[in-house]
Short mmCIF file of C-alpha atoms in Angstrom, two decimals:
data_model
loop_
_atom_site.label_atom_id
_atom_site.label_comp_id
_atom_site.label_asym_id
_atom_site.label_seq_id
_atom_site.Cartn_x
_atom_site.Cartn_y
_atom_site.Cartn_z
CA UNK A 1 19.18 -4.96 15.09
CA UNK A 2 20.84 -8.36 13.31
CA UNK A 3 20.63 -11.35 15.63
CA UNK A 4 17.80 -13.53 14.44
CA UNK A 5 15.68 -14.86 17.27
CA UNK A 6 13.88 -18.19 16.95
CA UNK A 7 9.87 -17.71 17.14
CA UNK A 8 8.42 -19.71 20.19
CA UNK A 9 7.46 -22.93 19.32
CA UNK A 10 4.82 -24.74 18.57
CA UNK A 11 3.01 -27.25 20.59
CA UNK A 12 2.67 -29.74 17.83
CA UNK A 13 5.03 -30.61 15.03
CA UNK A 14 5.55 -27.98 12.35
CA UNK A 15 4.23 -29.39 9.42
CA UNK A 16 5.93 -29.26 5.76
CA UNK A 17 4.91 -26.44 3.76
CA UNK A 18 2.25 -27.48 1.18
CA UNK A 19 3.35 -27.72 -2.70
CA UNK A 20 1.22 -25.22 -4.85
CA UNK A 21 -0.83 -26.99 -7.13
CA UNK A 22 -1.40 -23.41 -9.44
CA UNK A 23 -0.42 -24.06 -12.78
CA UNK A 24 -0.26 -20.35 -13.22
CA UNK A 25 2.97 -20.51 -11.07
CA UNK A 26 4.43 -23.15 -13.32
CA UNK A 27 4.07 -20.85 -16.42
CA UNK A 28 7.22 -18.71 -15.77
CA UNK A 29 10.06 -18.84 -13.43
CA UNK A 30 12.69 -16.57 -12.67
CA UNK A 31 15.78 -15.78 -10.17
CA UNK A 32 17.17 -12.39 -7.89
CA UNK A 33 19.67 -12.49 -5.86
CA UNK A 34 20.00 -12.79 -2.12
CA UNK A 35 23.52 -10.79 -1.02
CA UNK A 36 24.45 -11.17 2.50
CA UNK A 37 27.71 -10.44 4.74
CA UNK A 38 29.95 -13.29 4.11
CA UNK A 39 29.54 -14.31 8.13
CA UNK A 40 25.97 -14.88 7.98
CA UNK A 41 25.09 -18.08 8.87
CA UNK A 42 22.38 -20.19 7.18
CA UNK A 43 20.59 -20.93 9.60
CA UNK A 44 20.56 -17.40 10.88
CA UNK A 45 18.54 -16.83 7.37
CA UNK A 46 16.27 -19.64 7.87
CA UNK A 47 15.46 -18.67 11.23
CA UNK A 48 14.45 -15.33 9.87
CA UNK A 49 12.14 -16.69 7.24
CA UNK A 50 10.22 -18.51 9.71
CA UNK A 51 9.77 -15.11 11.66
CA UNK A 52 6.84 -14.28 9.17
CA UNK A 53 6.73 -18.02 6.89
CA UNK A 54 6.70 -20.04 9.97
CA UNK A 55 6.06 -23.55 7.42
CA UNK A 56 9.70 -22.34 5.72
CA UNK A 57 12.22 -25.51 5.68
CA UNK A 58 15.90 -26.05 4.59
CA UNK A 59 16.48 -29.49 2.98
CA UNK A 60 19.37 -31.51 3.56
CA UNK A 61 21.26 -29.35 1.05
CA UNK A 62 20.61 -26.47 2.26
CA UNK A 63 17.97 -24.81 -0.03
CA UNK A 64 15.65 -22.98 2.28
CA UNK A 65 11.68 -24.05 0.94
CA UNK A 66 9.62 -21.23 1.41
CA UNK A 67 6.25 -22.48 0.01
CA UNK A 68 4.42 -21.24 -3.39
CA UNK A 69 7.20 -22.84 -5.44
CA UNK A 70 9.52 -20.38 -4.08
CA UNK A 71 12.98 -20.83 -2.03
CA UNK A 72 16.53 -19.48 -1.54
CA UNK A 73 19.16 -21.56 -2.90
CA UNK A 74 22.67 -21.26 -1.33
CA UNK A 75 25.65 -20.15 -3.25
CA UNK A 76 27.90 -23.22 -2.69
CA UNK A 77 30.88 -21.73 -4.63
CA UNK A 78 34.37 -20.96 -2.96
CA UNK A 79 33.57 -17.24 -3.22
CA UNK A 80 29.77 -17.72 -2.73
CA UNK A 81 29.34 -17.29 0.89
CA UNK A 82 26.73 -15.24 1.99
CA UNK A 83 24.96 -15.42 -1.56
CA UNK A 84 21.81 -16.70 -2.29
CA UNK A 85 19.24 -17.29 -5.43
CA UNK A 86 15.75 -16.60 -4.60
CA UNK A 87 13.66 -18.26 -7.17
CA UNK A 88 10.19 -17.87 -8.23
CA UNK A 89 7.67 -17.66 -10.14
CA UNK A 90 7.84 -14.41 -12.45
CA UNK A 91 4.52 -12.26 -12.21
CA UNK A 92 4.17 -8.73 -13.56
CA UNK A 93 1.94 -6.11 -14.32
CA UNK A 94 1.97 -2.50 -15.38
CA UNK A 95 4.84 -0.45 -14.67
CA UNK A 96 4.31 1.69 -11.22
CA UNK A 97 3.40 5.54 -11.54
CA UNK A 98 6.05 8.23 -12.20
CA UNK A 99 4.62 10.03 -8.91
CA UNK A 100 4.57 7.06 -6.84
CA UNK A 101 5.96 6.71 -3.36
CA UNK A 102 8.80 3.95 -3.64
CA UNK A 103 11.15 3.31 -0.76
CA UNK A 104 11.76 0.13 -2.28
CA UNK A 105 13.04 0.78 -5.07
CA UNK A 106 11.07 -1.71 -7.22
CA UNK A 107 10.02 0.90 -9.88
CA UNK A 108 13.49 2.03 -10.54
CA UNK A 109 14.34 -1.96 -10.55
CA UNK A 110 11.32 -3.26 -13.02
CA UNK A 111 10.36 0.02 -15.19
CA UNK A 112 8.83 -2.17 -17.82
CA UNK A 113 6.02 -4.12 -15.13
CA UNK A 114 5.62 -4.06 -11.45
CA UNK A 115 6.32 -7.94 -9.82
CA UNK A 116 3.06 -8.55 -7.71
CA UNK A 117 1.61 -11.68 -6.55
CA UNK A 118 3.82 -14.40 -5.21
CA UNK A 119 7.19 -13.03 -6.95
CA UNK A 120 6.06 -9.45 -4.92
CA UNK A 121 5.82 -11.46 -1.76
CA UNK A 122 8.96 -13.29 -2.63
CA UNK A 123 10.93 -10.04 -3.45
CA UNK A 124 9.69 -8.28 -0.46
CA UNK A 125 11.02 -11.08 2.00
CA UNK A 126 14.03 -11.14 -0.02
CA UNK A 127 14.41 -7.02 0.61
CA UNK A 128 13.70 -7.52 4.38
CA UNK A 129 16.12 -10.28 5.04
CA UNK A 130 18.62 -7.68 3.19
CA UNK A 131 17.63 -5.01 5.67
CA UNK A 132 17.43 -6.56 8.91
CA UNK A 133 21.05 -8.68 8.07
CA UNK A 134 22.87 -5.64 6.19
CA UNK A 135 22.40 -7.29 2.84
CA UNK A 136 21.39 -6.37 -0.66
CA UNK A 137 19.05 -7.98 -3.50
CA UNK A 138 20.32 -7.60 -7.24
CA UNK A 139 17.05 -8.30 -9.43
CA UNK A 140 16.89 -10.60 -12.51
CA UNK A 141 17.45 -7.53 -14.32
CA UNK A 142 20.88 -6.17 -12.37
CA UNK A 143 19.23 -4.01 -10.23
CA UNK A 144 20.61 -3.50 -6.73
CA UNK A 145 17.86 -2.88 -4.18
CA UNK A 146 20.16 -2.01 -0.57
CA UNK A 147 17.55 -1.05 2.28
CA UNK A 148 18.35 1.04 4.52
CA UNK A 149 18.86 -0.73 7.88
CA UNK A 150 16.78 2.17 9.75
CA UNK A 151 14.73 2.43 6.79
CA UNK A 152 11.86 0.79 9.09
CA UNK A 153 12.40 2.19 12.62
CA UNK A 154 8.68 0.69 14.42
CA UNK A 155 8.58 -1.81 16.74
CA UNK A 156 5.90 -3.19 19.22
CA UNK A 157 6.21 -4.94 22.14
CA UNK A 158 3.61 -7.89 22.41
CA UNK A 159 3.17 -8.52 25.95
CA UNK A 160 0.58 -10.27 28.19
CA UNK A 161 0.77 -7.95 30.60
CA UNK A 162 -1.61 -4.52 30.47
CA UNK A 163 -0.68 -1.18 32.09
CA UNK A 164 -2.93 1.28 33.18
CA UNK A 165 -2.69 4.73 31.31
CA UNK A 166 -0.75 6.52 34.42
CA UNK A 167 1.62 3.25 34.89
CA UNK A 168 2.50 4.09 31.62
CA UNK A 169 3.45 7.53 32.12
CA UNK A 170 4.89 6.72 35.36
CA UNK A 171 7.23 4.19 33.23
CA UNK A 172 8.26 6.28 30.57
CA UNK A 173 8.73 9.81 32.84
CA UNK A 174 12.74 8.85 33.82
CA UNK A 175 13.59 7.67 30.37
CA UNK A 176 11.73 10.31 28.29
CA UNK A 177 10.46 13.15 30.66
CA UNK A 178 8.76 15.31 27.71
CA UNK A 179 6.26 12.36 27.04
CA UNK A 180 2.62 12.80 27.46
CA UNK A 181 -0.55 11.12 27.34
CA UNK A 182 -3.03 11.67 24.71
CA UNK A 183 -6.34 13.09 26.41
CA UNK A 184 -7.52 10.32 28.30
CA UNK A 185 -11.30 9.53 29.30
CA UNK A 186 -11.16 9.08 32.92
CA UNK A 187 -11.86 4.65 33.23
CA UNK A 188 -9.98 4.22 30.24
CA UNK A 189 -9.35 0.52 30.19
CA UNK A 190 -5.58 -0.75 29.64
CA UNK A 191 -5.70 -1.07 26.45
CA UNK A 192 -7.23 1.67 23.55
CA UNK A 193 -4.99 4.88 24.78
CA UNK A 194 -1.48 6.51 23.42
CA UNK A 195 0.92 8.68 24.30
CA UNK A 196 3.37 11.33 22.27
CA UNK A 197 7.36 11.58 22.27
CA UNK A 198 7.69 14.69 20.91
CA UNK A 199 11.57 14.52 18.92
CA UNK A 200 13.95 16.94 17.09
CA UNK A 201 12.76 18.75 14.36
CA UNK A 202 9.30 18.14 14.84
CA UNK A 203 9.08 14.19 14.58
CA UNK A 204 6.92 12.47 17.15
CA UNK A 205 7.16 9.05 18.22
CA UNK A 206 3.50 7.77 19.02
CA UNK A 207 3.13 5.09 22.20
CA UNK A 208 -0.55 3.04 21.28
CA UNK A 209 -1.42 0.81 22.89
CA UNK A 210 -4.23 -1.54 22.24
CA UNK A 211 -5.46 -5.19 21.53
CA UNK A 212 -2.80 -7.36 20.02
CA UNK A 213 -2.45 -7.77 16.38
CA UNK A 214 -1.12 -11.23 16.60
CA UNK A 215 2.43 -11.59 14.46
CA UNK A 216 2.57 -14.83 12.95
CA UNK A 217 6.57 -15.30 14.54
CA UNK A 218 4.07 -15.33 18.37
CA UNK A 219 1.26 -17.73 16.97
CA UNK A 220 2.21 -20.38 18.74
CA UNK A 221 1.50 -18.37 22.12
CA UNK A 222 -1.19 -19.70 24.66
CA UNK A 223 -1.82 -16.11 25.40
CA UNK A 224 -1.93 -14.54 22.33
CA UNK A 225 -5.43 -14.33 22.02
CA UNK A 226 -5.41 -12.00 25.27
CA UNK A 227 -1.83 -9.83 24.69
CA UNK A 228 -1.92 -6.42 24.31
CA UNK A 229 0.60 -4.37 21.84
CA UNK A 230 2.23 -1.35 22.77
CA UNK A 231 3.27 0.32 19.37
CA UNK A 232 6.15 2.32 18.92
CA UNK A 233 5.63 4.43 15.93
CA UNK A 234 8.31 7.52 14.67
CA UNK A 235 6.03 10.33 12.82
CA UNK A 236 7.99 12.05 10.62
CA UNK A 237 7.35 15.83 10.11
CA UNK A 238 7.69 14.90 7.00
CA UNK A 239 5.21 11.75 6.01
CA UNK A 240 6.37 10.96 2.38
CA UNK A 241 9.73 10.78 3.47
CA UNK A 242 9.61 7.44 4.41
CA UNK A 243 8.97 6.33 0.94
CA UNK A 244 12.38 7.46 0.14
CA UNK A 245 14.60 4.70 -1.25
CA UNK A 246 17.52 6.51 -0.60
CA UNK A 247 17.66 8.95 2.27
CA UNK A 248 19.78 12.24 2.88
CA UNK A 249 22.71 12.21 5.77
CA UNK A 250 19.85 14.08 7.02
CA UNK A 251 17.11 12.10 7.18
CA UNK A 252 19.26 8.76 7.79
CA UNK A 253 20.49 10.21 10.88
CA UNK A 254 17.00 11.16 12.80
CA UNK A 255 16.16 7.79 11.16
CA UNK A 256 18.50 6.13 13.30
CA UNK A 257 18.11 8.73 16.30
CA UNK A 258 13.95 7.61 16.37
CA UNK A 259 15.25 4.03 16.02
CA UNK A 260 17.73 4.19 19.34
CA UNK A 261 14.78 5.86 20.89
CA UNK A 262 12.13 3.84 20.00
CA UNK A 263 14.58 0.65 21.19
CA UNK A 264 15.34 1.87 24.12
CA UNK A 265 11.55 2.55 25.16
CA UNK A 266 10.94 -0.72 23.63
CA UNK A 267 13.44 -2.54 26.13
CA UNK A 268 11.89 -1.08 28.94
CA UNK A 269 8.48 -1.72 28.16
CA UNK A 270 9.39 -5.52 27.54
CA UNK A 271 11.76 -5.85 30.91
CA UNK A 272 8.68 -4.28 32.41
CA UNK A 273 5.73 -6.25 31.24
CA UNK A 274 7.70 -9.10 29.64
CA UNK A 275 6.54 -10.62 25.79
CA UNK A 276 8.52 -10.03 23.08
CA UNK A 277 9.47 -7.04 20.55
CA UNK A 278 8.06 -7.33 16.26
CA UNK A 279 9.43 -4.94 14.19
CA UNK A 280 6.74 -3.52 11.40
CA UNK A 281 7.39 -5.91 9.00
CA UNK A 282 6.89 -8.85 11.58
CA UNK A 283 10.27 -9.85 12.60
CA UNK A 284 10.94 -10.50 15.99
CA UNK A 285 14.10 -8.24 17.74
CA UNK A 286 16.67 -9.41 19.98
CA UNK A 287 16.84 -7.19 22.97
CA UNK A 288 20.54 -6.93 22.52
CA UNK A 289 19.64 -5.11 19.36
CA UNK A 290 17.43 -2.43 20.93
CA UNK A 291 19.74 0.33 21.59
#
């Protein structure tokens, strides 16, 4: 669920990320912090940026440009390794709802103003790159925001291959025999159909398949424009627990039950159909990572 894979590339050169010309971005600056496992390389980070800010750049010293006056900057201190400053601009507004769903943890983090804008975008990159490489972010404020690494279990598998509604079901009977397709209208087309996992405790994991949504890590494709996605969602019985910042022994273990699940379906579908696996929040997934 760690190892960073390199998005295909591009058949011209990557060009540099633009410079923001917003004065409004000038106004006010400010700095989190970026903690990762000592071992994590840097350009295991950078690699991971470009999974969703493909223009994202490290300069010869290491500070990682991510574009809207925003980049990491690499702890170069003896006892530094693995840290990093994310600066960027500071934008705010009002404080978030008492009753509002916040798996993040940003409302516990900034209870005098929401960040949204660029410093949202910025923070939420920040949080991912935390989750997906067992890290943390500690805000301007102190605040330690640790994600849970199963706290987003969906992945799709972008492929350029369809399957039929029964090939489906034929493919998924040996692995999970209790799956079942959704009612389908007899000349279905491959694409536009589902299927149900049914799990413990009365979670689901849905199967969807349908017209690709086209990740920005696969835009370099040639065949992007004619891929088909086969989502794996896990349903909780419970929906509002995934906004949970910090889940029971409970709920972190069929979190991480749905995830081997959902990985393992996931490596069959792609050794089947071939493409490549996205988790939700755009990041592509190393097949050694699936189980």
């Amino acid at each position: 669920m760690t190892a960073p894979v390199e998005p295909p590339a591009a058949e011209s050169p990557t060009p540099e990320p633009p410079a923001s010309e917003s004065p409004a971005l000038e106004s006010a600056r400010t700095q989190h912090r970026l903690q990762l496992p000592r071992h994590t390389a840097p350009q295991d980070v950078l690699t991971m940026a470009r999974n969703v800010r493909p223009l994202a750049s490290m300069d010869e010293d290491g500070v990682i440009e991510l574009g809207d006056q925003v980049r990491l900057v690499a702890d170069r201190s003896p006892r530094g390794a693995g840290r990093w400053t994310l600066e960027t601009p500071r934008e705010r507004e009002d404080p978030a709802p008492a009753d509002m769903g916040d798996s993040h943890g940003y409302g516990r983090a900034f209870p005098e103003g929401m960040p949204f804008g660029v410093e949202r975008q910025a923070l939420d990159l920040a949080w991912s790159l935390g989750r997906r490489l067992h890290g943390a972010v500690v805000t301007d404020a102190g605040e330690r925001l640790e994600p849970h690494p199963f706290h987003v279990r969906d992945l799709t598998v972008v492929s350029p291959h369809a399957l039929a509604p029964e090939s489906l079901a034929e493919l998924l009977a040996p692995l999970e025999p209790e799956a079942e397709l959704d009612q389908v209208p007899e000349g279905t087309p491959r694409a536009g159909y589902s299927a149900a996992v049914p799990l413990p405790g009365g979670d689901e994991i849905a199967v969807r398949v349908g017209r690709s949504s086209r990740p920005t890590a696969l835009a370099a494709l040639g065949w992007l424009d004619r891929a088909v996605d086969y989502e794996l969602v896990h349903l909780p019985a419970d929906p509002e627990e995934d906004a949970v910042e910090f889940p029971t022994p409970e709920v972190a273990e069929r979190w991480q039950l749905a995830y081997r699940r959902i990985g393992l379906i996931a490596g069959l579908l792609a050794e089947t159909v071939g493409g490549y696996v996205v988790d939700l929040e755009g990041f592509l997934v190393a097949p050694a990572d699936l189980a």
